XYZ file of C-alpha atoms in Angstrom:
540
model
C 35.172 111.496 152.200
C 35.683 108.016 153.494
C 37.908 107.064 156.298
C 40.965 105.044 155.452
C 41.321 101.682 157.093
C 44.416 101.590 159.269
C 46.925 98.984 158.213
C 48.039 96.493 160.790
C 51.781 96.124 161.000
C 52.619 92.459 161.142
C 55.825 91.464 162.840
C 57.752 89.426 160.274
C 60.727 87.231 161.045
C 63.216 86.347 158.351
C 64.548 83.014 159.581
C 67.586 83.352 157.294
C 68.801 86.623 158.850
C 71.596 86.586 161.439
C 69.610 88.881 163.799
C 66.733 86.399 163.969
C 69.123 83.554 164.643
C 70.809 85.565 167.438
C 67.451 86.310 169.063
C 66.497 82.637 168.990
C 69.875 81.661 170.446
C 69.581 84.120 173.340
C 65.960 83.256 174.043
C 66.765 79.560 173.834
C 69.708 80.020 176.209
C 67.490 81.723 178.785
C 64.846 79.011 178.508
C 67.511 76.341 178.811
C 69.002 77.905 181.935
C 65.508 78.345 183.440
C 64.724 74.718 182.750
C 67.969 73.586 184.354
C 67.273 75.804 187.357
C 63.834 74.241 187.734
C 65.215 70.714 187.427
C 67.840 71.253 190.079
C 65.494 73.148 192.458
C 67.434 76.371 192.141
C 64.310 78.475 192.722
C 63.391 76.565 195.897
C 66.854 76.865 197.289
C 66.906 80.576 196.606
C 63.538 80.913 198.318
C 64.808 79.176 201.397
C 67.837 81.378 201.348
C 65.554 84.381 201.129
C 63.617 83.282 204.182
C 66.746 83.451 206.261
C 67.296 87.058 205.314
C 64.472 89.453 205.574
C 66.517 92.383 204.653
C 64.989 93.909 201.492
C 68.405 95.064 200.258
C 69.562 91.478 200.130
C 66.496 90.556 198.095
C 67.416 93.220 195.533
C 70.951 91.946 195.326
C 69.775 88.399 194.734
C 67.439 89.603 191.983
C 70.192 91.579 190.295
C 72.585 88.650 190.423
C 69.946 86.402 188.959
C 69.215 88.793 186.040
C 72.903 89.402 185.413
C 73.509 85.684 185.290
C 70.956 85.161 182.539
C 72.073 88.244 180.640
C 75.673 87.122 180.712
C 74.712 83.802 179.211
C 72.764 85.527 176.435
C 75.544 87.998 175.699
C 78.081 85.201 175.592
C 76.037 83.294 173.020
C 75.522 86.490 171.023
C 79.233 87.375 171.104
C 80.305 83.922 169.979
C 77.932 83.977 167.038
C 78.938 87.494 165.979
C 82.612 86.571 166.197
C 82.096 83.556 163.978
C 80.190 85.677 161.467
C 82.888 88.346 161.387
C 85.567 85.699 160.975
C 83.739 84.158 158.003
C 83.233 87.621 156.460
C 86.905 88.499 156.886
C 87.960 85.214 155.298
C 85.608 85.737 152.321
C 86.791 89.315 151.885
C 90.417 88.182 151.938
C 89.712 85.576 149.251
C 87.814 88.104 147.111
C 90.551 90.717 147.413
C 93.115 88.091 146.373
C 91.045 87.176 143.324
C 90.660 90.851 142.371
C 94.407 91.412 142.707
C 95.034 88.339 140.576
C 92.622 89.511 137.869
C 94.203 92.967 137.868
C 97.572 91.384 137.016
C 96.468 88.975 134.279
C 95.124 89.235 130.762
C 91.506 87.979 130.664
C 91.835 86.441 127.163
C 95.100 84.491 127.339
C 95.423 84.173 131.119
C 98.978 85.500 130.876
C 100.370 88.178 133.197
C 99.636 91.694 131.988
C 101.761 94.839 131.871
C 101.330 95.496 135.593
C 102.717 92.117 136.677
C 105.381 92.364 133.965
C 106.587 95.666 135.447
C 106.600 94.250 138.987
C 108.656 91.222 137.916
C 111.056 93.401 135.936
C 111.580 95.810 138.849
C 112.469 92.887 141.108
C 114.824 91.227 138.604
C 116.642 94.438 137.645
C 117.168 95.188 141.328
C 118.904 91.811 141.737
C 120.884 91.920 138.461
C 124.680 91.733 138.535
C 127.446 91.602 135.947
C 127.364 87.801 136.007
C 123.589 87.356 136.399
C 121.984 89.785 133.968
C 118.379 90.310 132.946
C 117.056 90.166 129.382
C 113.865 91.856 128.204
C 112.332 90.583 124.961
C 109.575 92.610 123.304
C 107.549 90.661 120.709
C 105.334 92.205 118.039
C 102.924 89.930 116.161
C 102.380 90.505 112.446
C 99.287 89.159 110.722
C 96.802 89.261 113.595
C 94.928 92.189 112.074
C 94.711 90.355 108.759
C 93.156 87.323 110.479
C 90.671 89.586 112.265
C 89.670 91.360 109.051
C 89.403 88.133 107.055
C 88.039 85.582 109.553
C 86.628 87.675 112.409
C 87.476 88.483 116.029
C 86.887 84.947 117.311
C 89.457 83.515 114.896
C 91.990 86.176 115.852
C 91.437 85.471 119.554
C 91.915 81.740 118.988
C 95.175 82.297 117.098
C 96.335 84.668 119.822
C 95.658 82.133 122.586
C 97.442 79.379 120.664
C 100.428 81.676 120.166
C 100.512 82.388 123.913
C 100.358 78.645 124.668
C 103.259 77.904 122.340
C 105.400 80.582 123.984
C 104.519 79.445 127.496
C 105.661 75.912 126.623
C 109.031 77.220 125.402
C 109.801 79.630 128.235
C 111.838 78.350 131.159
C 110.273 78.330 134.624
C 112.011 81.418 136.025
C 110.985 83.568 133.046
C 107.818 85.637 132.769
C 105.697 85.947 129.620
C 103.173 88.796 129.597
C 100.692 90.216 127.122
C 101.540 93.907 126.954
C 98.976 95.040 124.405
C 96.751 93.798 121.598
C 99.490 92.164 119.498
C 102.522 92.870 121.705
C 104.084 90.548 124.267
C 106.964 90.940 126.705
C 109.330 88.442 128.314
C 111.491 88.921 131.405
C 114.375 86.445 131.427
C 116.423 86.670 134.652
C 119.782 85.138 135.510
C 121.249 84.966 132.002
C 124.950 84.237 131.768
C 125.484 85.232 128.110
C 123.713 86.796 125.119
C 123.137 83.303 123.743
C 120.409 82.700 126.336
C 117.928 85.288 124.989
C 119.126 84.710 121.408
C 118.359 80.977 121.616
C 114.974 81.673 123.164
C 114.161 84.159 120.400
C 115.105 81.632 117.705
C 112.867 79.008 119.293
C 109.985 81.480 119.437
C 110.401 82.370 115.766
C 110.515 78.676 114.875
C 107.336 78.037 116.876
C 105.396 80.570 114.796
C 106.520 79.044 111.494
C 103.720 76.468 111.757
C 100.256 77.690 110.832
C 97.659 78.432 113.506
C 94.427 76.458 113.497
C 91.227 78.520 113.354
C 87.645 77.457 112.739
C 87.760 78.283 109.028
C 91.088 76.580 108.366
C 94.610 77.784 109.100
C 96.272 81.191 109.393
C 99.846 82.452 109.296
C 101.532 84.712 111.832
C 105.017 86.157 111.986
C 106.690 88.326 114.568
C 109.593 90.621 115.305
C 111.619 90.417 118.508
C 113.658 93.170 120.139
C 116.083 92.362 122.957
C 117.742 94.569 125.597
C 120.033 93.464 128.420
C 120.566 94.858 131.916
C 123.189 95.881 132.941
C 124.404 96.379 129.343
C 121.570 98.377 127.816
C 120.011 100.208 130.719
C 119.867 100.112 134.482
C 116.302 101.252 135.087
C 113.393 98.999 134.078
C 111.780 101.812 132.079
C 114.932 102.402 130.053
C 115.366 98.677 129.472
C 111.843 98.293 128.069
C 112.219 101.415 125.928
C 115.376 100.058 124.320
C 113.855 96.634 123.752
C 110.925 98.335 122.007
C 113.300 100.267 119.764
C 115.075 97.044 118.875
C 111.645 95.556 118.080
C 110.841 98.503 115.830
C 114.058 97.904 113.894
C 113.373 94.150 113.696
C 109.920 94.757 112.225
C 111.407 97.161 109.702
C 113.928 94.537 108.562
C 111.266 92.062 107.436
C 109.256 89.085 108.626
C 110.265 87.194 111.791
C 113.477 89.075 112.551
C 115.361 89.370 115.858
C 117.428 92.396 116.816
C 119.458 93.304 119.900
C 119.432 96.944 120.947
C 122.258 99.032 119.513
C 123.083 102.649 120.405
C 122.369 103.949 116.888
C 118.745 102.823 117.235
C 118.047 105.822 119.455
C 119.158 108.128 116.659
C 117.081 106.168 114.146
C 113.917 106.425 116.245
C 114.467 110.124 116.950
C 114.745 110.768 113.216
C 111.591 108.794 112.606
C 109.729 110.892 115.182
C 111.004 114.081 113.553
C 109.950 112.875 110.099
C 106.442 112.077 111.333
C 106.110 115.520 112.891
C 107.369 117.258 109.738
C 105.177 115.027 107.552
C 102.040 116.214 109.304
C 103.074 119.808 108.725
C 103.970 119.119 105.095
C 100.564 117.562 104.373
C 98.803 120.465 106.080
C 100.805 122.895 103.926
C 100.461 120.750 100.766
C 104.176 120.934 99.940
C 104.759 117.296 98.939
C 104.523 117.294 95.163
C 104.456 114.720 92.344
C 107.325 114.354 89.892
C 106.821 112.478 86.642
C 108.880 109.725 85.013
C 108.199 109.011 81.324
C 106.731 105.706 80.215
C 108.186 104.867 76.791
C 106.741 102.547 74.164
C 109.469 100.055 73.231
C 107.746 99.576 69.874
C 107.602 103.200 68.724
C 110.370 104.465 71.044
C 108.164 107.412 72.004
C 106.775 108.681 75.320
C 103.215 107.448 75.860
C 102.624 108.668 79.393
C 104.068 109.503 82.811
C 104.084 107.874 86.240
C 103.519 110.220 89.203
C 106.104 109.755 91.986
C 105.925 111.604 95.321
C 108.842 113.906 96.158
C 109.402 115.808 99.408
C 112.001 118.419 100.255
C 111.610 119.232 103.934
C 112.594 122.719 105.046
C 114.330 121.322 108.132
C 115.240 117.715 107.235
C 116.163 118.097 103.581
C 115.293 115.464 100.973
C 113.175 112.610 102.377
C 112.896 109.572 100.031
C 109.399 108.203 99.390
C 110.385 104.759 100.685
C 110.915 106.499 104.052
C 107.916 108.825 104.374
C 105.289 106.695 102.583
C 105.499 103.832 105.155
C 105.307 106.408 107.961
C 102.216 107.907 106.342
C 100.673 104.428 106.191
C 101.477 103.634 109.828
C 100.137 106.954 111.132
C 96.934 107.038 109.091
C 98.096 110.006 106.979
C 98.249 108.089 103.703
C 94.679 108.864 102.599
C 95.118 112.620 103.000
C 98.528 112.512 101.301
C 97.289 110.276 98.482
C 94.290 112.502 97.741
C 96.514 115.596 97.668
C 99.033 114.063 95.287
C 96.327 112.623 93.033
C 94.564 115.985 92.728
C 97.811 117.743 91.803
C 98.771 115.010 89.330
C 95.412 115.176 87.564
C 95.646 118.959 87.353
C 99.150 118.755 85.889
C 98.166 116.016 83.416
C 95.398 118.098 81.870
C 98.163 120.163 80.200
C 99.717 117.113 78.484
C 98.871 115.883 74.997
C 95.533 114.017 75.044
C 97.172 110.722 74.067
C 99.346 110.656 77.204
C 98.318 108.564 80.171
C 98.868 109.190 83.909
C 99.978 106.306 86.120
C 99.315 106.730 89.833
C 100.249 104.364 92.701
C 97.721 103.303 95.351
C 98.992 101.633 98.537
C 97.327 98.562 100.108
C 96.431 100.724 103.126
C 94.450 103.106 100.898
C 92.554 100.193 99.391
C 91.137 99.380 102.832
C 89.013 102.532 102.528
C 85.800 101.590 100.731
C 85.241 105.248 99.784
C 88.562 105.511 97.911
C 87.108 104.833 94.469
C 84.391 107.454 94.885
C 86.955 110.057 95.993
C 89.235 109.391 93.027
C 86.366 109.609 90.561
C 85.210 112.840 92.209
C 88.711 114.338 91.823
C 88.745 113.316 88.133
C 85.464 115.163 87.615
C 86.671 118.252 89.476
C 89.955 118.492 87.543
C 88.472 117.511 84.173
C 90.944 114.671 83.608
C 89.502 111.730 81.677
C 89.337 108.413 83.560
C 90.259 106.667 80.273
C 93.700 108.294 80.503
C 94.246 107.174 84.100
C 96.148 104.049 85.107
C 95.992 102.999 88.771
C 98.937 100.895 89.971
C 98.447 98.459 92.845
C 100.770 95.893 94.432
C 100.305 92.164 95.014
C 100.009 92.662 98.765
C 96.659 94.371 98.160
C 95.274 91.009 97.025
C 96.637 89.133 100.020
C 95.662 91.605 102.748
C 92.113 92.524 101.747
C 91.233 91.042 98.397
C 87.482 91.600 98.893
C 87.712 95.297 99.750
C 90.387 95.927 97.097
C 88.303 94.211 94.449
C 85.272 96.350 95.263
C 87.276 99.575 94.868
C 89.029 98.377 91.714
C 85.810 97.160 90.089
C 84.279 100.599 90.667
C 87.250 102.302 89.036
C 87.176 99.930 86.073
C 83.494 100.681 85.512
C 84.423 104.361 85.283
C 86.977 103.560 82.561
C 90.189 103.506 84.643
C 92.881 100.950 83.696
C 94.491 98.782 86.400
C 98.185 97.842 86.483
C 99.923 95.409 88.817
C 103.092 97.026 90.138
C 106.284 95.198 91.231
C 105.036 91.901 89.845
C 106.797 88.817 91.230
C 107.793 90.320 94.602
C 104.570 89.596 96.525
C 102.440 86.608 97.466
C 99.453 86.771 95.137
C 98.281 83.587 93.434
C 97.520 83.381 89.737
C 93.798 82.967 90.463
C 93.858 86.188 92.480
C 95.540 88.032 89.637
C 92.979 86.803 87.128
C 90.063 87.770 89.384
C 91.133 91.424 89.269
C 90.962 91.712 85.459
C 94.256 93.538 85.076
C 95.269 95.656 82.073
C 99.025 95.775 82.659
C 101.834 94.024 84.530
C 104.888 96.000 85.626
C 108.137 94.032 85.955
C 109.971 94.975 89.134
C 113.332 96.730 88.773
C 114.995 94.096 90.962
C 114.648 91.621 88.054
C 115.510 94.134 85.316
C 118.685 95.314 87.047
C 120.164 91.782 86.968
C 119.338 90.889 83.382
C 122.993 91.317 82.383
C 124.473 89.058 85.081
C 121.785 86.665 86.305
C 120.355 83.710 84.412
C 117.560 83.426 86.993
C 116.462 87.029 86.384
C 116.364 86.462 82.621
C 114.266 83.308 83.071
C 111.845 85.098 85.415
C 111.454 88.119 83.122
C 110.908 85.880 80.077
C 108.259 83.925 81.994
C 106.451 87.126 83.074
C 106.448 88.423 79.502
C 105.098 85.115 78.236
C 102.352 85.095 80.862
C 101.328 88.667 80.051
C 101.328 87.995 76.310
C 99.162 84.906 76.833
C 96.531 86.954 78.699
C 96.766 89.933 76.336
C 98.250 92.290 78.953
C 100.564 95.215 78.403
C 103.968 94.938 80.115
C 106.143 97.738 81.485
C 109.711 97.085 82.657
C 110.957 99.365 85.435
C 114.529 100.478 86.056
C 115.989 100.178 82.525
C 119.458 101.690 82.692
C 121.568 100.227 79.892
C 121.336 98.985 76.309
C 121.773 95.302 77.178
C 118.676 95.316 79.391
C 116.711 97.142 76.721
C 117.700 94.752 73.935
C 116.695 91.694 75.996
C 113.320 93.202 76.896
C 112.492 94.203 73.345
C 113.531 90.825 71.918
C 111.220 89.041 74.389
C 108.157 91.144 73.651
C 108.115 93.795 76.420
C 105.860 96.638 75.283
C 106.855 99.564 77.522
C 109.760 100.694 79.659
C 110.808 103.178 82.332
C 114.228 104.071 83.662
C 117.150 106.452 83.640
C 118.096 105.265 80.152
C 115.177 107.404 79.013
C 114.723 109.929 81.831
C 114.481 110.186 85.568
C 111.493 111.792 87.296
C 111.051 115.496 86.494
C 108.759 118.135 88.036
C 105.674 119.210 86.142
C 107.481 122.326 84.929
C 110.148 120.158 83.245
C 107.803 118.096 81.073
C 107.457 120.597 78.175
C 111.242 120.680 77.746
C 111.357 116.869 77.813
C 108.682 116.634 75.125
C 110.423 119.257 72.981
C 113.665 117.308 73.219
C 111.884 114.103 72.205
C 110.288 115.844 69.259
C 113.707 116.862 67.948
C 116.004 114.001 69.031
C 113.851 111.107 70.294
C 113.780 109.808 73.890
C 116.751 110.934 75.946
C 118.549 109.779 79.077
C 118.801 111.779 82.236
C 122.020 113.529 81.142
C 120.586 114.710 77.823
C 122.302 112.143 75.603
C 120.327 110.440 72.830
C 118.753 107.109 73.809
C 120.752 104.022 72.826
C 117.535 102.534 71.465
C 116.812 105.515 69.178
């Protein structure tokens, strides 16, 4: 076993460290003082002084004084250097803490104040508000940012968002505060307003500023927004209550359409409470599978006979009563419940339709939100196989907004369904934003004319021109046409004379539950198509 060689520890000086610099300063100070003492003969003079006094105690005192003198010089140099270091460290720490506080109060993407600084500003302004100098809170919700992100990517959405923030900052007066509250939500604190016209004018300018398209790398994109406004002292004293009411006004503005502005009104609280109750009951209803499809006949305007049924969701809540589909379907879309609800209704509709005559078709509506799910087509085909309903008897209805929002994803789902034999119908034609090229790319089988045009055929020249144009377009491309909302003979006569092939409406029958279809078919077999009150159709 060999002996290990002992390692020599080498004293290493780091010339950049403060301790090394302090040692050099002290040592240098001592050398400097010694040199000065030598130059001025301090040692000789002390020696002479020592010769006069032979007392050893005095010698000790002189030695101590001499050492203390040098030590005091060294400690003084050391203290000065340490003080300067501490001062620089304190200054740097103060600057860093200020930067951290600033970052904690600002949005890193847009550079705008965030919710924290927004709340601080609002607390201060509400505390100073009076009857003559009130405070307005504007809550802004952007619409279209998600579409840009899905279509052009995150970078494009971020660029549009920053440009939007820049436009708003240029409009806002100096004493106002613009903050980014969330992903697509902004807030404005406007102090010292003298009338409601101040926030109203600002809101109108903001809406006008978003009317111009936003430049992104791949071209241009469109954004719209809703604005909700609440006023202190009018709408709430506490900052929290003021923001809550502005958000409820925003919710109502977004429900009214694109780029709307709403002031808070007391009935909005009741509206929002009802919406919350509906969402809670909707979750329970889906879990219990109590929302059921009713069926409205689709009538051939050539043979005047029923050729199929459209499934329409109907919900009778145990606690809230009848909830219309135009109320609970949007809530299901917003809350992510639409896929579960849609699958439930489709399964029940397919099961019910297996009892119908084989020549009858089933029309089923798919929302644009459902079409964002790439697995939708596979699920629908799986349900067809499980229930035994033929895909050749199924007609899927989609709206124009599906093309605009996610044309690529929608086309993938629709192409898969078409390959399985499912027909595709465009619902509510003329009310959306699809281009003709988009419509042609989806290889449609049917166009449904929206009831808003049909209902005005008797009293509107514009509606008659639009309907005639739609029928001509469909005939040119060899598509079937179905008119919705037929309620009187005049509408029916116009549609038939202009080549409409199918119709729906209360002139024939309203929606009926599955159990009511046999009676409806028996009545048709004996009397022909009937209206909702049992009278014979005017077209029969």
